[in-house]
PDB file of C-alpha atoms in Angstrom:
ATOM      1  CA  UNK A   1      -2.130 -68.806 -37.108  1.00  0.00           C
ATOM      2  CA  UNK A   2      -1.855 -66.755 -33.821  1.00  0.00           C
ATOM      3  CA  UNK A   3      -1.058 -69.212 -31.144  1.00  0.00           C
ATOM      4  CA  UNK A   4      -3.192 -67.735 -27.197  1.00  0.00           C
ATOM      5  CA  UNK A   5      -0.243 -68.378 -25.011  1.00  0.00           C
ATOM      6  CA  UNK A   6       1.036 -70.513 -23.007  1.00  0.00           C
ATOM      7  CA  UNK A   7       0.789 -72.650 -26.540  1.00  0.00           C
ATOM      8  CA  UNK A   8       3.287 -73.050 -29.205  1.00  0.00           C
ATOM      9  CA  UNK A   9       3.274 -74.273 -32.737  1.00  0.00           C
ATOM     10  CA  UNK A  10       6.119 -77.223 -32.667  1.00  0.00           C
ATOM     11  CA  UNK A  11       6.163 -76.795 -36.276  1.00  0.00           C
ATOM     12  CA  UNK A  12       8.445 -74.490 -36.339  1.00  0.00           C
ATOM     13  CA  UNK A  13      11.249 -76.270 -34.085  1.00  0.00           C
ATOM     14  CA  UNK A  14      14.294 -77.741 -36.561  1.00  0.00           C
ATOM     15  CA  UNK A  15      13.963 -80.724 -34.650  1.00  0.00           C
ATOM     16  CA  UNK A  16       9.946 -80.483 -35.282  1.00  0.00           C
ATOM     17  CA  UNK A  17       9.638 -84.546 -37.314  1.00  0.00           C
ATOM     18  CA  UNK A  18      10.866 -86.308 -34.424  1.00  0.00           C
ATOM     19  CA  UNK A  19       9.576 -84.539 -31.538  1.00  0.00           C
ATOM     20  CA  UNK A  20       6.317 -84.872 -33.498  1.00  0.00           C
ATOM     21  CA  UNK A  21       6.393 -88.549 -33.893  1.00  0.00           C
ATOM     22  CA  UNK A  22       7.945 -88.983 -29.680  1.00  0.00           C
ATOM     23  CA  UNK A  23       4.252 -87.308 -28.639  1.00  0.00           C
ATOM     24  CA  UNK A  24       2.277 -89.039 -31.216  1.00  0.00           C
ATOM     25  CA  UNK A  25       4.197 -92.467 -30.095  1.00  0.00           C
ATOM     26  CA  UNK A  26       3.223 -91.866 -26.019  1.00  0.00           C
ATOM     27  CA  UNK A  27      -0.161 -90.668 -27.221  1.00  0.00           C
ATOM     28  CA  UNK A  28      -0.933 -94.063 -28.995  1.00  0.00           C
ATOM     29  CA  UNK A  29       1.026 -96.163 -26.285  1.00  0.00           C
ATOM     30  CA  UNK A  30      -1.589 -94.527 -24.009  1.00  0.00           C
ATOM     31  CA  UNK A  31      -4.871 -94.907 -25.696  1.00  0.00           C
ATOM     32  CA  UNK A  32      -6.676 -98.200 -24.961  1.00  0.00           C
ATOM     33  CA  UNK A  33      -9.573 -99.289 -26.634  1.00  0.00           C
ATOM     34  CA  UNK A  34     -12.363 -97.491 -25.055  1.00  0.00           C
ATOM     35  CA  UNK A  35     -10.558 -93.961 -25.526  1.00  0.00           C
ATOM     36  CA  UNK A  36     -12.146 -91.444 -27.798  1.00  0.00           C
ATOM     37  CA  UNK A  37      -8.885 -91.271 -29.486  1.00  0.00           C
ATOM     38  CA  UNK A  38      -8.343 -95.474 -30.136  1.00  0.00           C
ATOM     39  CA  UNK A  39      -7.092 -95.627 -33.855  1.00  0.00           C
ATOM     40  CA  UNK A  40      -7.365 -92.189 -34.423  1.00  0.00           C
ATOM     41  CA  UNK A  41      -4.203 -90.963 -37.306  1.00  0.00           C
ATOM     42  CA  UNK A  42      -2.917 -87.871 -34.898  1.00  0.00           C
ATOM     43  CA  UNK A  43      -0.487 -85.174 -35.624  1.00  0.00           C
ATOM     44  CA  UNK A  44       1.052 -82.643 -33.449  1.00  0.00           C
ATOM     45  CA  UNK A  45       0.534 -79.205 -33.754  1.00  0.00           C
ATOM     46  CA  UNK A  46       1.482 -77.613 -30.617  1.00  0.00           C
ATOM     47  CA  UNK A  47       1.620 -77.922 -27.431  1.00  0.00           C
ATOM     48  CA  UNK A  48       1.913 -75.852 -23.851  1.00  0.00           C
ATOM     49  CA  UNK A  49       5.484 -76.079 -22.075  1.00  0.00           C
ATOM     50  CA  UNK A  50       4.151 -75.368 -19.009  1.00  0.00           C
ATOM     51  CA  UNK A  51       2.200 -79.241 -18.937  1.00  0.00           C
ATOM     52  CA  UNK A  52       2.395 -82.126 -20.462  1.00  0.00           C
ATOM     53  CA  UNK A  53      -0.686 -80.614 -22.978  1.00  0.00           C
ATOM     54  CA  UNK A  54      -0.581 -80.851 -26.348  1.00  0.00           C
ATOM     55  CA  UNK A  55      -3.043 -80.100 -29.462  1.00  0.00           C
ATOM     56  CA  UNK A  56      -2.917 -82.431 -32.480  1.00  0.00           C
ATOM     57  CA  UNK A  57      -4.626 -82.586 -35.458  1.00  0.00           C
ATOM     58  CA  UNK A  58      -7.233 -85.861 -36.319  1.00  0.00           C
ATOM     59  CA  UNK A  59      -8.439 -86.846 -39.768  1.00  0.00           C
ATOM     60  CA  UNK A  60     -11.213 -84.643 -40.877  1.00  0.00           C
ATOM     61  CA  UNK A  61      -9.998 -80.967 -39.536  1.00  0.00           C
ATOM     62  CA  UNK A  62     -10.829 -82.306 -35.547  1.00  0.00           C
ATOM     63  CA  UNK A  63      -8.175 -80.882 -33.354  1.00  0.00           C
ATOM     64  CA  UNK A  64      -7.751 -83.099 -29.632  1.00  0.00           C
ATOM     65  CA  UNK A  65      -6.471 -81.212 -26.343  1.00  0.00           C
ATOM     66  CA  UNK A  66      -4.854 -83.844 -24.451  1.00  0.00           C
ATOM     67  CA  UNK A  67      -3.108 -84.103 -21.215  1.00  0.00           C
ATOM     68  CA  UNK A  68      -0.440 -87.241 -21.301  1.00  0.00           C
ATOM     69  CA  UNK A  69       0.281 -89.299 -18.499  1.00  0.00           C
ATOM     70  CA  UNK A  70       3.745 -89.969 -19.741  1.00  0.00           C
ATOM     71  CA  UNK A  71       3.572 -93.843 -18.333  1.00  0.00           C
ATOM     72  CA  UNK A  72       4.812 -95.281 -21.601  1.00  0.00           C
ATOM     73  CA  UNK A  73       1.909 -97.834 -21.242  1.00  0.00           C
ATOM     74  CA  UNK A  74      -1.874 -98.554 -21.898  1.00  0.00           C
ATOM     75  CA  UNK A  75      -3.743 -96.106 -19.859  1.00  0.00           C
ATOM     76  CA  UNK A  76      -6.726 -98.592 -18.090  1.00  0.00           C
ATOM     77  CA  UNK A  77      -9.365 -95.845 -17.421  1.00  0.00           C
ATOM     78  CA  UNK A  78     -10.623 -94.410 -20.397  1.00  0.00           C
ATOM     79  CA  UNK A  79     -10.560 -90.872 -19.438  1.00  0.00           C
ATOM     80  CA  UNK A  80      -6.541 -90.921 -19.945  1.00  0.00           C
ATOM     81  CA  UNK A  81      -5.101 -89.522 -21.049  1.00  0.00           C
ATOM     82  CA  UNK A  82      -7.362 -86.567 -20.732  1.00  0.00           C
ATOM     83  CA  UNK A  83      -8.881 -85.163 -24.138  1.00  0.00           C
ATOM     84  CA  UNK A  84     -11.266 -82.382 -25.568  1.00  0.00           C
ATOM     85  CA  UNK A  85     -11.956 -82.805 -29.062  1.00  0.00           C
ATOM     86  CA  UNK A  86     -12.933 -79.495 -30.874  1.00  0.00           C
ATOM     87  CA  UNK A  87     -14.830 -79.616 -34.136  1.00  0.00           C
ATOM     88  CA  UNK A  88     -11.667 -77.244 -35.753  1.00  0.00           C
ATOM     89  CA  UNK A  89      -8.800 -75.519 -35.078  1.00  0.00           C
ATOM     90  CA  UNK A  90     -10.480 -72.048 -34.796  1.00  0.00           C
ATOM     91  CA  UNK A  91     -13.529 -73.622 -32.372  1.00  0.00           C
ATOM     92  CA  UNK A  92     -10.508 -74.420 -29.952  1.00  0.00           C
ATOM     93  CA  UNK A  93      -8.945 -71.049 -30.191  1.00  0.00           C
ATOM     94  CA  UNK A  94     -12.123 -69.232 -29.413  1.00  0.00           C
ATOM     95  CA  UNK A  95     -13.259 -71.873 -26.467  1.00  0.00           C
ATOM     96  CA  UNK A  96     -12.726 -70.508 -22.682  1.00  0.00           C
ATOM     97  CA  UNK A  97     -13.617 -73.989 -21.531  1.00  0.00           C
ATOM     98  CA  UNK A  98     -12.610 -77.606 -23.224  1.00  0.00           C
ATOM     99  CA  UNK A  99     -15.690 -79.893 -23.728  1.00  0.00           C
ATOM    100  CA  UNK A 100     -14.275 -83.653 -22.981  1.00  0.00           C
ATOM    101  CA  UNK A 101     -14.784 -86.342 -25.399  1.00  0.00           C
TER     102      UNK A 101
END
């Protein structure tokens, strides 16, 4: 797959399993119950150095834009961390805007 800059595929990276599994972790630490994302299996697929973005993959083909707070806690407003869940993988590549969840 051609990434659109600024994103990345973090597959790629030799260190790729635990860097994975560090964003998946803060993304789950985040997530409180009334997130789109609560219980959701997740799986990073890339992500933007420029912000604390990243794209993972959910059960079913879904793919979730989110923005991470990086507070290493329970987020208590549902719209953290921020999200846009696309229907697949080439729906986000060809959307100019994000729909949020």
């Amino acid at each position: 797959m051609a990434w659109i800059k600024p994103w990345e595929s973090v597959e790629e990276a030799p260190e790729s399993e635990d860097y994975r599994r560090s964003w998946e972790g803060e993304l789950h630490r985040e997530v409180g119950p009334k997130h789109c994302l609560f219980g959701c299996q997740v799986k990073l697929i890339g992500r933007r150095y420029d912000t604390d973005d990243a794209l993972f993959l959910l059960e079913g083909g879904r793919v979730a834009e989110v923005h991470l707070t990086w507070s290493g806690h329970q987020e208590p407003d549902p719209q953290w961390p921020g999200t846009s869940i696309f229907a697949t993988l080439e729906e986000w590549q060809s959307m100019s805007s994000n729909a949020d969840c």
